[in-house]
PDB file of C-alpha atoms in Angstrom:
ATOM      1  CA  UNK A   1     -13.660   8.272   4.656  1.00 54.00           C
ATOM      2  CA  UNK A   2     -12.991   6.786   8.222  1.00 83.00           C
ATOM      3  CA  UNK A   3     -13.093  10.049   9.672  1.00 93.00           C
ATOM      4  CA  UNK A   4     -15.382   8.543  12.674  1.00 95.00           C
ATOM      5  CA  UNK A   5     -12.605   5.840  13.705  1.00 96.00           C
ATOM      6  CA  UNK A   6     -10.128   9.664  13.576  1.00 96.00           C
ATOM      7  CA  UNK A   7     -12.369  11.115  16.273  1.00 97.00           C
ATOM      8  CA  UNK A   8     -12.466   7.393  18.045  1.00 97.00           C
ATOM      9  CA  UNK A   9      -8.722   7.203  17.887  1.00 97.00           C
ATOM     10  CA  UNK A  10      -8.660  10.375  19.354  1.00 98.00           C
ATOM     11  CA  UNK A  11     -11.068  10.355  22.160  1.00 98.00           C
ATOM     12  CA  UNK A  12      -9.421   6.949  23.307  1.00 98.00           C
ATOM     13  CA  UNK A  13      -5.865   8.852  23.233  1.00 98.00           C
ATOM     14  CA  UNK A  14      -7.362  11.194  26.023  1.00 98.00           C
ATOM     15  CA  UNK A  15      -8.762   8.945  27.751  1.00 98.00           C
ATOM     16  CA  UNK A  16      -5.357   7.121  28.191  1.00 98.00           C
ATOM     17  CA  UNK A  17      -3.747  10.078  28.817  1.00 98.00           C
ATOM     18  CA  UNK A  18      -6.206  10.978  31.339  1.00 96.00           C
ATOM     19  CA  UNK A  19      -5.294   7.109  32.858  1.00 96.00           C
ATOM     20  CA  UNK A  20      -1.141   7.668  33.183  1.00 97.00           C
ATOM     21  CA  UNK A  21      -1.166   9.870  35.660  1.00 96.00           C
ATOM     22  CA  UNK A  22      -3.060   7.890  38.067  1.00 96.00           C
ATOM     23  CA  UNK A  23      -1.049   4.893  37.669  1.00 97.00           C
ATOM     24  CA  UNK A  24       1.949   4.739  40.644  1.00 94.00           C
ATOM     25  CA  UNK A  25       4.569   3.151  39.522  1.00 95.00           C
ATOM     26  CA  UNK A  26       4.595  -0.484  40.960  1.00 96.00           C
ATOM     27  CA  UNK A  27       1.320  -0.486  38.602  1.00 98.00           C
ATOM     28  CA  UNK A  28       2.887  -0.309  35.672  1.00 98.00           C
ATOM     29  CA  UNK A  29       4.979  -3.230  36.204  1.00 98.00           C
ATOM     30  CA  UNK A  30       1.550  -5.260  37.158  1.00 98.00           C
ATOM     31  CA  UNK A  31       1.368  -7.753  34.051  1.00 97.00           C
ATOM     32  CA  UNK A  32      -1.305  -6.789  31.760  1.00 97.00           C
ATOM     33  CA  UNK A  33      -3.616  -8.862  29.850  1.00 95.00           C
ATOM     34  CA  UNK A  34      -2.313  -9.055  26.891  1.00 93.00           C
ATOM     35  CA  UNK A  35      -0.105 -12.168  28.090  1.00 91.00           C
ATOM     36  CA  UNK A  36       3.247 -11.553  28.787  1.00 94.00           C
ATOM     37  CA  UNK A  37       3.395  -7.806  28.755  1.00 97.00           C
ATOM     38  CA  UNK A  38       3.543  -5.521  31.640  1.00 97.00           C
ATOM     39  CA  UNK A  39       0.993  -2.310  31.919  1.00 98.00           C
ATOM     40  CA  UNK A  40       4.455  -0.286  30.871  1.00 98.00           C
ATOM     41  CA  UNK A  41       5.037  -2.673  27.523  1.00 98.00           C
ATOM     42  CA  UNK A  42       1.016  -2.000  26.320  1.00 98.00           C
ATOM     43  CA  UNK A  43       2.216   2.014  26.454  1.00 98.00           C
ATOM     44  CA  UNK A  44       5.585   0.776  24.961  1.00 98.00           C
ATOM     45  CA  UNK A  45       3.507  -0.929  21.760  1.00 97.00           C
ATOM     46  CA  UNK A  46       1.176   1.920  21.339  1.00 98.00           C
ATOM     47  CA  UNK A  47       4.261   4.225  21.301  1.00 98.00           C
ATOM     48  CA  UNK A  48       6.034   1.850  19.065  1.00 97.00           C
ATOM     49  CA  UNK A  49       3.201   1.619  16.922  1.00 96.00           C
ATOM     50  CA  UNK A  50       3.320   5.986  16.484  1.00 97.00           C
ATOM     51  CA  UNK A  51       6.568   6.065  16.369  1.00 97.00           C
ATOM     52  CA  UNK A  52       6.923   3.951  12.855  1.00 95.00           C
ATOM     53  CA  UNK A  53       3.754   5.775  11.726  1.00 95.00           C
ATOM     54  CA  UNK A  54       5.950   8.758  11.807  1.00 96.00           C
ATOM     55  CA  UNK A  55       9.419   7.539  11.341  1.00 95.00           C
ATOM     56  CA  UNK A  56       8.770   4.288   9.196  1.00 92.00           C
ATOM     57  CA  UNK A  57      11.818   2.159   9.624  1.00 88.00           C
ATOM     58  CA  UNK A  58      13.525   0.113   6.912  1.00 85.00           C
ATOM     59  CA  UNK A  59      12.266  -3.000   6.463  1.00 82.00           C
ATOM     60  CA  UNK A  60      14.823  -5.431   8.126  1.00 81.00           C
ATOM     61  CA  UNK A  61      14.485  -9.445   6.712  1.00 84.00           C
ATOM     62  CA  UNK A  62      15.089 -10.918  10.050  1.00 84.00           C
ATOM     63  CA  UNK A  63      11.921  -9.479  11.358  1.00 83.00           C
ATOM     64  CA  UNK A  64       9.402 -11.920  12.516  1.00 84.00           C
ATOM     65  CA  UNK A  65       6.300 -12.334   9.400  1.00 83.00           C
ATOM     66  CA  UNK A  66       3.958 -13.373  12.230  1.00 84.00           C
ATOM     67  CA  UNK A  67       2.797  -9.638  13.649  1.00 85.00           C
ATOM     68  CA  UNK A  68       2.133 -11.411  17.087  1.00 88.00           C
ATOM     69  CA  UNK A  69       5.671 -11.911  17.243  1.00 90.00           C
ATOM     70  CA  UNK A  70       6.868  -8.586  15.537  1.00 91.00           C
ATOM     71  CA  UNK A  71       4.991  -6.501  18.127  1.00 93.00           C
ATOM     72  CA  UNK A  72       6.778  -8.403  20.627  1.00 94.00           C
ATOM     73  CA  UNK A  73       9.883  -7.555  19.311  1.00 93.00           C
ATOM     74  CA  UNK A  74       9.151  -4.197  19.427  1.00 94.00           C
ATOM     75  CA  UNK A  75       7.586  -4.328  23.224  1.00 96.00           C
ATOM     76  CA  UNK A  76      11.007  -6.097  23.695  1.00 95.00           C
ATOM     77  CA  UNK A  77      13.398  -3.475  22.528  1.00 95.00           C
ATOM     78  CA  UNK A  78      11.994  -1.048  24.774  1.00 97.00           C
ATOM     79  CA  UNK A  79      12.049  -3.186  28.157  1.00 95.00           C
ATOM     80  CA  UNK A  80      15.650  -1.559  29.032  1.00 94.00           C
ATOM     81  CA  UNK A  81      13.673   1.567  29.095  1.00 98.00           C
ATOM     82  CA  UNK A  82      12.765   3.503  31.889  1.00 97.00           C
ATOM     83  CA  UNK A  83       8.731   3.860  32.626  1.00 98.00           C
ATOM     84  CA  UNK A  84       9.439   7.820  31.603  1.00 97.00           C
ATOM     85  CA  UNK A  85      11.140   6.849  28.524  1.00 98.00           C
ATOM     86  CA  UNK A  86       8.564   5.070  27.152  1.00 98.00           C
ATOM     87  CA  UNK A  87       5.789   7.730  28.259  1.00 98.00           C
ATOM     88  CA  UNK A  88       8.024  10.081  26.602  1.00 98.00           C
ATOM     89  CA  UNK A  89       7.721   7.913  23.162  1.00 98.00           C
ATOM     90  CA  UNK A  90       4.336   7.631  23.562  1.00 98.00           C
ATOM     91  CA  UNK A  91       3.329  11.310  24.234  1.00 98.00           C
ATOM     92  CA  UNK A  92       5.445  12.468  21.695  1.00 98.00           C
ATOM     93  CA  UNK A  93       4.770  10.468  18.431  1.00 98.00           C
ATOM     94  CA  UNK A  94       1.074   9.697  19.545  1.00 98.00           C
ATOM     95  CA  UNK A  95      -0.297  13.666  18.199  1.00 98.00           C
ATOM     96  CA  UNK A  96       1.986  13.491  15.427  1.00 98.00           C
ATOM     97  CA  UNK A  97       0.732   9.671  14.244  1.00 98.00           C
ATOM     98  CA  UNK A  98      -3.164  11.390  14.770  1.00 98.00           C
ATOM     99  CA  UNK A  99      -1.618  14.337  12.036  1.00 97.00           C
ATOM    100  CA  UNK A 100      -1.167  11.571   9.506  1.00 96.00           C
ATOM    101  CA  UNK A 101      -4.070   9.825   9.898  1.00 97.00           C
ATOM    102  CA  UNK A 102      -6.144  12.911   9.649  1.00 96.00           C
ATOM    103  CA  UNK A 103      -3.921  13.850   6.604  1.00 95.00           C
ATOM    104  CA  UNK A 104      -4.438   9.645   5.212  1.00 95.00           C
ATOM    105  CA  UNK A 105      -8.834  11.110   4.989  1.00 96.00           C
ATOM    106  CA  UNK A 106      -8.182  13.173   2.113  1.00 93.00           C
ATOM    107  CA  UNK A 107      -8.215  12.763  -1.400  1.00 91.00           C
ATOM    108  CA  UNK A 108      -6.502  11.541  -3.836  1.00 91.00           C
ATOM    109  CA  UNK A 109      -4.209   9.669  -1.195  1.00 91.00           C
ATOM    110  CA  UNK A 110      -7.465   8.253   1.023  1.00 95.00           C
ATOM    111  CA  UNK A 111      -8.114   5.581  -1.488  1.00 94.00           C
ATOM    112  CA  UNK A 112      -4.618   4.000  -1.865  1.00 95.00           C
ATOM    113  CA  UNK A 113      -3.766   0.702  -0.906  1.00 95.00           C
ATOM    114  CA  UNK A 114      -1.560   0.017   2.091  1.00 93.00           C
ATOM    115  CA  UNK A 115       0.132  -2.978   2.876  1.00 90.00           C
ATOM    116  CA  UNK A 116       0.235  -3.464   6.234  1.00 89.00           C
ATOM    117  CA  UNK A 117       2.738  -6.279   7.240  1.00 85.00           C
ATOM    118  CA  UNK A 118       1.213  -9.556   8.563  1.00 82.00           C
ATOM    119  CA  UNK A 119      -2.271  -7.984   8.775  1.00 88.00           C
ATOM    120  CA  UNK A 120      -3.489  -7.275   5.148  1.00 90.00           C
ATOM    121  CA  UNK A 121      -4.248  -4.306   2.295  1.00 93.00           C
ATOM    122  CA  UNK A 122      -6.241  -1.389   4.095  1.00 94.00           C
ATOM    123  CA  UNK A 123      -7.369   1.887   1.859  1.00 95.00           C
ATOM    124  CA  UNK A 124      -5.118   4.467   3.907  1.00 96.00           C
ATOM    125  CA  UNK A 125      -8.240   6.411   5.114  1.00 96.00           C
ATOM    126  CA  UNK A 126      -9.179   2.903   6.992  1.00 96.00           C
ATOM    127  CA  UNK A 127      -5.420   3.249   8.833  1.00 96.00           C
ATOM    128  CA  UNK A 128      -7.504   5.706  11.310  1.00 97.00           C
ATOM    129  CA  UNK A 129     -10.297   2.850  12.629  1.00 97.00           C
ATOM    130  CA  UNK A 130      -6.708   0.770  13.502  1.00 95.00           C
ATOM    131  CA  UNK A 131      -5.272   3.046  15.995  1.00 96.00           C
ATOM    132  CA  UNK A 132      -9.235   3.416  17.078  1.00 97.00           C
ATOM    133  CA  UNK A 133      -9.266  -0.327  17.487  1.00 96.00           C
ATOM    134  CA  UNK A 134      -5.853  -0.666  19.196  1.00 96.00           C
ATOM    135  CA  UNK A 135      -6.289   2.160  21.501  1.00 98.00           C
ATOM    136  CA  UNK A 136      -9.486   1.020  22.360  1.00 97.00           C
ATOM    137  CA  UNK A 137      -8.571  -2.512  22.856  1.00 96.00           C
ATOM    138  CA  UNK A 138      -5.901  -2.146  24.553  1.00 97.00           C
ATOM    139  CA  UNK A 139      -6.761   0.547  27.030  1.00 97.00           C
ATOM    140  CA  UNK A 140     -10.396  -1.298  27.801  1.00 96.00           C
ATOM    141  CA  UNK A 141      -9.220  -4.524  27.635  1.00 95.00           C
ATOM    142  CA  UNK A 142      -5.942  -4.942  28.852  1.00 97.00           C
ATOM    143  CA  UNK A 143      -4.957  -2.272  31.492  1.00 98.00           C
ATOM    144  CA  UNK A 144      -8.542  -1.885  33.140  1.00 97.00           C
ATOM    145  CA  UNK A 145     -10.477  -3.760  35.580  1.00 96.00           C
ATOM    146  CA  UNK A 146     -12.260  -6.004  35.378  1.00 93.00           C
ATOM    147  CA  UNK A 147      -9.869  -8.085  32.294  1.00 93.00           C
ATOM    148  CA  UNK A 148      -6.942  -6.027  32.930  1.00 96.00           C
ATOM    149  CA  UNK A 149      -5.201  -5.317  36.904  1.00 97.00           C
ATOM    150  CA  UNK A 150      -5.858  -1.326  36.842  1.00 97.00           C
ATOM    151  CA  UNK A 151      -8.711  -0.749  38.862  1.00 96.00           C
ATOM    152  CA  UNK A 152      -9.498   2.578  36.974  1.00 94.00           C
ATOM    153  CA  UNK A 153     -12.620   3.766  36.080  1.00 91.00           C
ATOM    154  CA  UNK A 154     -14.042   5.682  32.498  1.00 94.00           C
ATOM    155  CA  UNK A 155     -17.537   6.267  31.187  1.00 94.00           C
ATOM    156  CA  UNK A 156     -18.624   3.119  29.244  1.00 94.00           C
ATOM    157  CA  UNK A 157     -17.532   2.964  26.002  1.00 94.00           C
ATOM    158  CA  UNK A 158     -20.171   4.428  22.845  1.00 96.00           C
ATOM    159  CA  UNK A 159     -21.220   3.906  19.382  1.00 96.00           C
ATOM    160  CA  UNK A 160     -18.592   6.587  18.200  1.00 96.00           C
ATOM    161  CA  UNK A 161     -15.875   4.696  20.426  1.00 96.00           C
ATOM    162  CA  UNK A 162     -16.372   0.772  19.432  1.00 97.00           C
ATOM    163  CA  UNK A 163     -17.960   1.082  15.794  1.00 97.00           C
ATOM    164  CA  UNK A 164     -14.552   2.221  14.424  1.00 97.00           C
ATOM    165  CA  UNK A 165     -12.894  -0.828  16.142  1.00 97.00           C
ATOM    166  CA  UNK A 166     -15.456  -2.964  15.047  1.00 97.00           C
ATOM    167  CA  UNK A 167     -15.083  -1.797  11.402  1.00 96.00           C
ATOM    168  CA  UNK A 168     -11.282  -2.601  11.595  1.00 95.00           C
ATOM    169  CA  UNK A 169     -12.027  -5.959  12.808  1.00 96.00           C
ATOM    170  CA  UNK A 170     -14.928  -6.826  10.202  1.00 96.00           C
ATOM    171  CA  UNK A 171     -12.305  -5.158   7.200  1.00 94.00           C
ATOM    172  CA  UNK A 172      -9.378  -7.750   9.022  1.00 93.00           C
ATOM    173  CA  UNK A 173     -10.948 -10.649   9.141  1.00 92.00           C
ATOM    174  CA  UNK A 174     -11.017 -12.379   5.913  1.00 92.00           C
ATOM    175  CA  UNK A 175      -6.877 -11.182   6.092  1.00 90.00           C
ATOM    176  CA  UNK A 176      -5.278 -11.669   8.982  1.00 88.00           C
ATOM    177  CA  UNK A 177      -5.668 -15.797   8.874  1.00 85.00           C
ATOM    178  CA  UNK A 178      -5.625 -17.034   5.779  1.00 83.00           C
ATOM    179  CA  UNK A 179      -6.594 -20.286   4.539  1.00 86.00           C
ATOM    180  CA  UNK A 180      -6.906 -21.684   7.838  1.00 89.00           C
ATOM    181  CA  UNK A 181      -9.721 -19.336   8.319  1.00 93.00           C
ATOM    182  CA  UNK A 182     -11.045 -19.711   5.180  1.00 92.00           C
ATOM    183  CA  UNK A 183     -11.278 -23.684   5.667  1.00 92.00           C
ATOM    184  CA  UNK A 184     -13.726 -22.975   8.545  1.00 93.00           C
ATOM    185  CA  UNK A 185     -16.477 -21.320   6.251  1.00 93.00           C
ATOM    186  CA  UNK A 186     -18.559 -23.969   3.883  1.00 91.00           C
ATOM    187  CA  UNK A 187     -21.634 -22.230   4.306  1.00 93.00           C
ATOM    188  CA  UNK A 188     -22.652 -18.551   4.970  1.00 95.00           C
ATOM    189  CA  UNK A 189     -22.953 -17.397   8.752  1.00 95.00           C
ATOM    190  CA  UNK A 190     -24.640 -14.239  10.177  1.00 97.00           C
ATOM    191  CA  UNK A 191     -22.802 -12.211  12.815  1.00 97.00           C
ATOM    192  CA  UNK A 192     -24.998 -10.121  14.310  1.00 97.00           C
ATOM    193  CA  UNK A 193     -24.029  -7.659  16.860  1.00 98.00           C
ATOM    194  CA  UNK A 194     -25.443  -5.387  18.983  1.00 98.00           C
ATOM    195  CA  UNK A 195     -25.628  -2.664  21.587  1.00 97.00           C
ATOM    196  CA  UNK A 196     -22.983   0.293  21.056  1.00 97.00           C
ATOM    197  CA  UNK A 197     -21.118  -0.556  17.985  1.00 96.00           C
ATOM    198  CA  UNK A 198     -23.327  -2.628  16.473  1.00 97.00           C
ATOM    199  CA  UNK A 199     -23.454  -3.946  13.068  1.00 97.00           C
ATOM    200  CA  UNK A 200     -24.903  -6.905  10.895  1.00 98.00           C
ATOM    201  CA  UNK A 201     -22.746  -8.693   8.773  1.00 97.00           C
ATOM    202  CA  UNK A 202     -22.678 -12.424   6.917  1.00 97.00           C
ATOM    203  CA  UNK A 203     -19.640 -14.171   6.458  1.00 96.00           C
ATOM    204  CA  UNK A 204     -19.381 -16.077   3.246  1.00 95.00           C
ATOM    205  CA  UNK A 205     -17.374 -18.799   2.154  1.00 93.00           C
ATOM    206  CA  UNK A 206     -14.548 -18.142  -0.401  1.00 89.00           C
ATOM    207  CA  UNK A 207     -15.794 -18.686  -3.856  1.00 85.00           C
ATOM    208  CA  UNK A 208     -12.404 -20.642  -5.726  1.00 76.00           C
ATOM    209  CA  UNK A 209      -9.192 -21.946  -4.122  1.00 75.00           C
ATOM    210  CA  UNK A 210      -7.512 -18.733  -4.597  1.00 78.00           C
ATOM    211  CA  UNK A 211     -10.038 -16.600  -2.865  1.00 83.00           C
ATOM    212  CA  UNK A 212     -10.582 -15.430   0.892  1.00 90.00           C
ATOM    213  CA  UNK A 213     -13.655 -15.614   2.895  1.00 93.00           C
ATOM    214  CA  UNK A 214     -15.898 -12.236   2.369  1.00 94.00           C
ATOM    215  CA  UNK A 215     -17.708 -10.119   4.743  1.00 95.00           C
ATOM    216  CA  UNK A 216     -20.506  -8.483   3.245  1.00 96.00           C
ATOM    217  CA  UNK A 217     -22.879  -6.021   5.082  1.00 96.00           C
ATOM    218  CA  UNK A 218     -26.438  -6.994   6.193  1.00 95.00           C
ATOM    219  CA  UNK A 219     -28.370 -10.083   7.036  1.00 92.00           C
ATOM    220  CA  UNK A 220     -28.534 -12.719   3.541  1.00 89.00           C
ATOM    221  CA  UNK A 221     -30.697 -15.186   5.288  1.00 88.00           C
ATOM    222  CA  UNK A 222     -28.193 -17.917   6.215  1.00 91.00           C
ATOM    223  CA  UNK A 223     -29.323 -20.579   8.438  1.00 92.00           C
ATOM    224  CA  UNK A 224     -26.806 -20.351  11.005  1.00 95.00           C
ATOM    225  CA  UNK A 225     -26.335 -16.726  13.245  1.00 96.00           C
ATOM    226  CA  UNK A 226     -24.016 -15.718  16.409  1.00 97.00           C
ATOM    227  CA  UNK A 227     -25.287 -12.722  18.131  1.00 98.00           C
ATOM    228  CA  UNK A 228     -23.082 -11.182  20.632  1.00 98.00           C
ATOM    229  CA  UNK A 229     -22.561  -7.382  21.539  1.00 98.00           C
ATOM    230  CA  UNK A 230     -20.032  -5.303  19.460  1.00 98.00           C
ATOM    231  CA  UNK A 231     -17.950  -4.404  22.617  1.00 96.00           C
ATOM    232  CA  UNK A 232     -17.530  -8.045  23.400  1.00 97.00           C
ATOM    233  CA  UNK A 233     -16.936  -8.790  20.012  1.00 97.00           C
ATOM    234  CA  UNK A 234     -14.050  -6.852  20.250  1.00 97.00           C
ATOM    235  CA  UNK A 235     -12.840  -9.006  23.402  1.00 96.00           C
ATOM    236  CA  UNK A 236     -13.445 -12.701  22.483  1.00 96.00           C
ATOM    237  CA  UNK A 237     -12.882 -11.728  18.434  1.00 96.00           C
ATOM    238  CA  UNK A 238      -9.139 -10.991  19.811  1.00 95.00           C
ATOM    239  CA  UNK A 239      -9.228 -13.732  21.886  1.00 94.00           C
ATOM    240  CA  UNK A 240      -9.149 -12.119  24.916  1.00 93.00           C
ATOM    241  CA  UNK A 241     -12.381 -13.464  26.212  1.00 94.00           C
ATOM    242  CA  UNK A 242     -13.628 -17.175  25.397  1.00 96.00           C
ATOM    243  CA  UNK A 243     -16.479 -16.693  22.466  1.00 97.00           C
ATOM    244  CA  UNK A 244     -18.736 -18.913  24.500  1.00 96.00           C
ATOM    245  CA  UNK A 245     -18.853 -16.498  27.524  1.00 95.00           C
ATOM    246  CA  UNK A 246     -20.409 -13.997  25.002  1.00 96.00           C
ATOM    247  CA  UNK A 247     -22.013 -16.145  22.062  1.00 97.00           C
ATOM    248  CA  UNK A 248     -25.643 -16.848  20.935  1.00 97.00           C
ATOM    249  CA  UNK A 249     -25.703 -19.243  18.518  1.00 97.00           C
ATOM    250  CA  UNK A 250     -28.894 -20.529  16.222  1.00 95.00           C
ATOM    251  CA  UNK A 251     -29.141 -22.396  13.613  1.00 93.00           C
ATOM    252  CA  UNK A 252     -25.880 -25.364  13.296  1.00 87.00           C
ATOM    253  CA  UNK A 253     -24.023 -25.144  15.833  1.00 93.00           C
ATOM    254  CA  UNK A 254     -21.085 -26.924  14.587  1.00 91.00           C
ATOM    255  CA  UNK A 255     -20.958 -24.604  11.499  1.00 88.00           C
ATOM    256  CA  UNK A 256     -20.771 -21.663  13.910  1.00 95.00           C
ATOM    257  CA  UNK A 257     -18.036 -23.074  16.272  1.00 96.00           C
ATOM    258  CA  UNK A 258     -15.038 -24.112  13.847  1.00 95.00           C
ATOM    259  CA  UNK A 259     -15.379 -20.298  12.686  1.00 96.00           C
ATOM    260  CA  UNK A 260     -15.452 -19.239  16.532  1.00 97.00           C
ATOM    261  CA  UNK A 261     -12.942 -21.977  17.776  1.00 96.00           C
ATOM    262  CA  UNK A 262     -10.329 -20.382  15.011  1.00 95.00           C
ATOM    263  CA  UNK A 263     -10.959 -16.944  14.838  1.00 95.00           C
ATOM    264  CA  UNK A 264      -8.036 -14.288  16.106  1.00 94.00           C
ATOM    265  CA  UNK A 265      -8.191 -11.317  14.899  1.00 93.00           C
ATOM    266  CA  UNK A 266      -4.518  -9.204  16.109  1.00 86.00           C
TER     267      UNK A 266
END
């Protein structure tokens, strides 16, 4: 059970609560970096987010497949709001979305399969290192200094905060793009990463024409290997940083970069 990316989720909730209060409000309408939204729309998608864990909408055809675009949607019904309206949403569905994802860690219901539009299947237990990884992501990497315009300090982010995050990413990836991810892999590649967070992994190619990539745990020996740290993994694996800022590569280099170049994890 993902009861670690629970307690992640969690501690990254306070944290951002801790945050509101100090932001004035001609900060919230500072544009984030998460392009086009404002500070006020990243709260509005988080509370957006809790709000349909809770109250799960009916699915509506005319809703953009690409999740890029759905979120945006969402972000975009809420821009009439006021900045207290959308705190409000995002105070009040945020403890209750944390209740079923606590609820999601126990058995029988841990182990079923969730679809999760645009984004993949996730065992529901796994739904918990998601909010981890968008709390996380978006708080670190979006509202505060030095990628994002809030010049806001909190302790530097642990193991227990970015592993969760990390695990989301690893369980995304072979998902969230496809073939056009999958026609970047024709031979295995180590990603290593280190420092808080950190894990081995090696991605392989997809085994038939109606398979996905695979990320398996561990080190298989392949040739070619990108080190990085786990918490900028989490930056240039969302494409928030350039990989090459953060990027060792050894081994082919080529092999390496049409993974990197493609790679967007949402």
């Amino acid at each position: 059970m993902t009861w670690a990316g629970l307690e992640s989720a969690r501690v990254s909730t306070v944290q951002l609560a801790d945050i509101v209060p100090q932001v004035d409000e001609s900060a919230w309408e500072l544009p984030s970096a998460c392009p086009g939204w404002r500070v006020i729309d990243v709260i509005a998608h988080l509370g957006a987010l809790a709000h349909e864990a809770v109250e799960p909408p009916a699915p509506d055809p005319s809703w953009p497949k690409n999740r890029e675009r759905y979120h945006d949607l969402r972000v975009g019904e809420r821009r009439g709001w006021s900045h207290d309206e959308v705190l409000d949403e995002w105070r009040r569905f945020t403890p209750l979305q944390l209740e079923i994802l606590e609820q999601g860690q126990q058995v029988p219901q841990a182990d079923e399969p969730v679809v999760v539009p645009g984004l993949g299947t996730y065992p529901r237990h796994l739904l918990a290192d998601t909010m981890a990884f968008n709390v996380l992501c978006h708080l670190r990497y979006d509202l505060l200094a030095p990628g994002g315009p809030l010049p806001l300090v909190l302790p530097p982010p642990d193991d227990a905060l970015i592993a969760p995050a990390v695990e989301f990413m690893l369980a995304g990836l072979p998902q969230m793009q496809g073939r056009e991810l999958d026609a970047t892999v024709d031979e295995p590649l180590v990603l290593d990463l280190t420092g808080p967070g950190g894990t081995t992994v090696t991605v392989l190619p997809a085994q038939g024409p109606h398979e996905h990539l695979s990320v398996v745990p561990g080190d298989t020996g392949a040739t070619t290997r990108v080190r990085s740290t786990a918490s900028n993994f989490v930056s240039w694996g969302t494409t928030r940083t350039s990989w090459r800022e953060s990027c060792e590569i050894t081994g082919a280099p080529a092999t390496a970069e049409q993974f990197l170049d493609r790679l967007n994890i949402i």
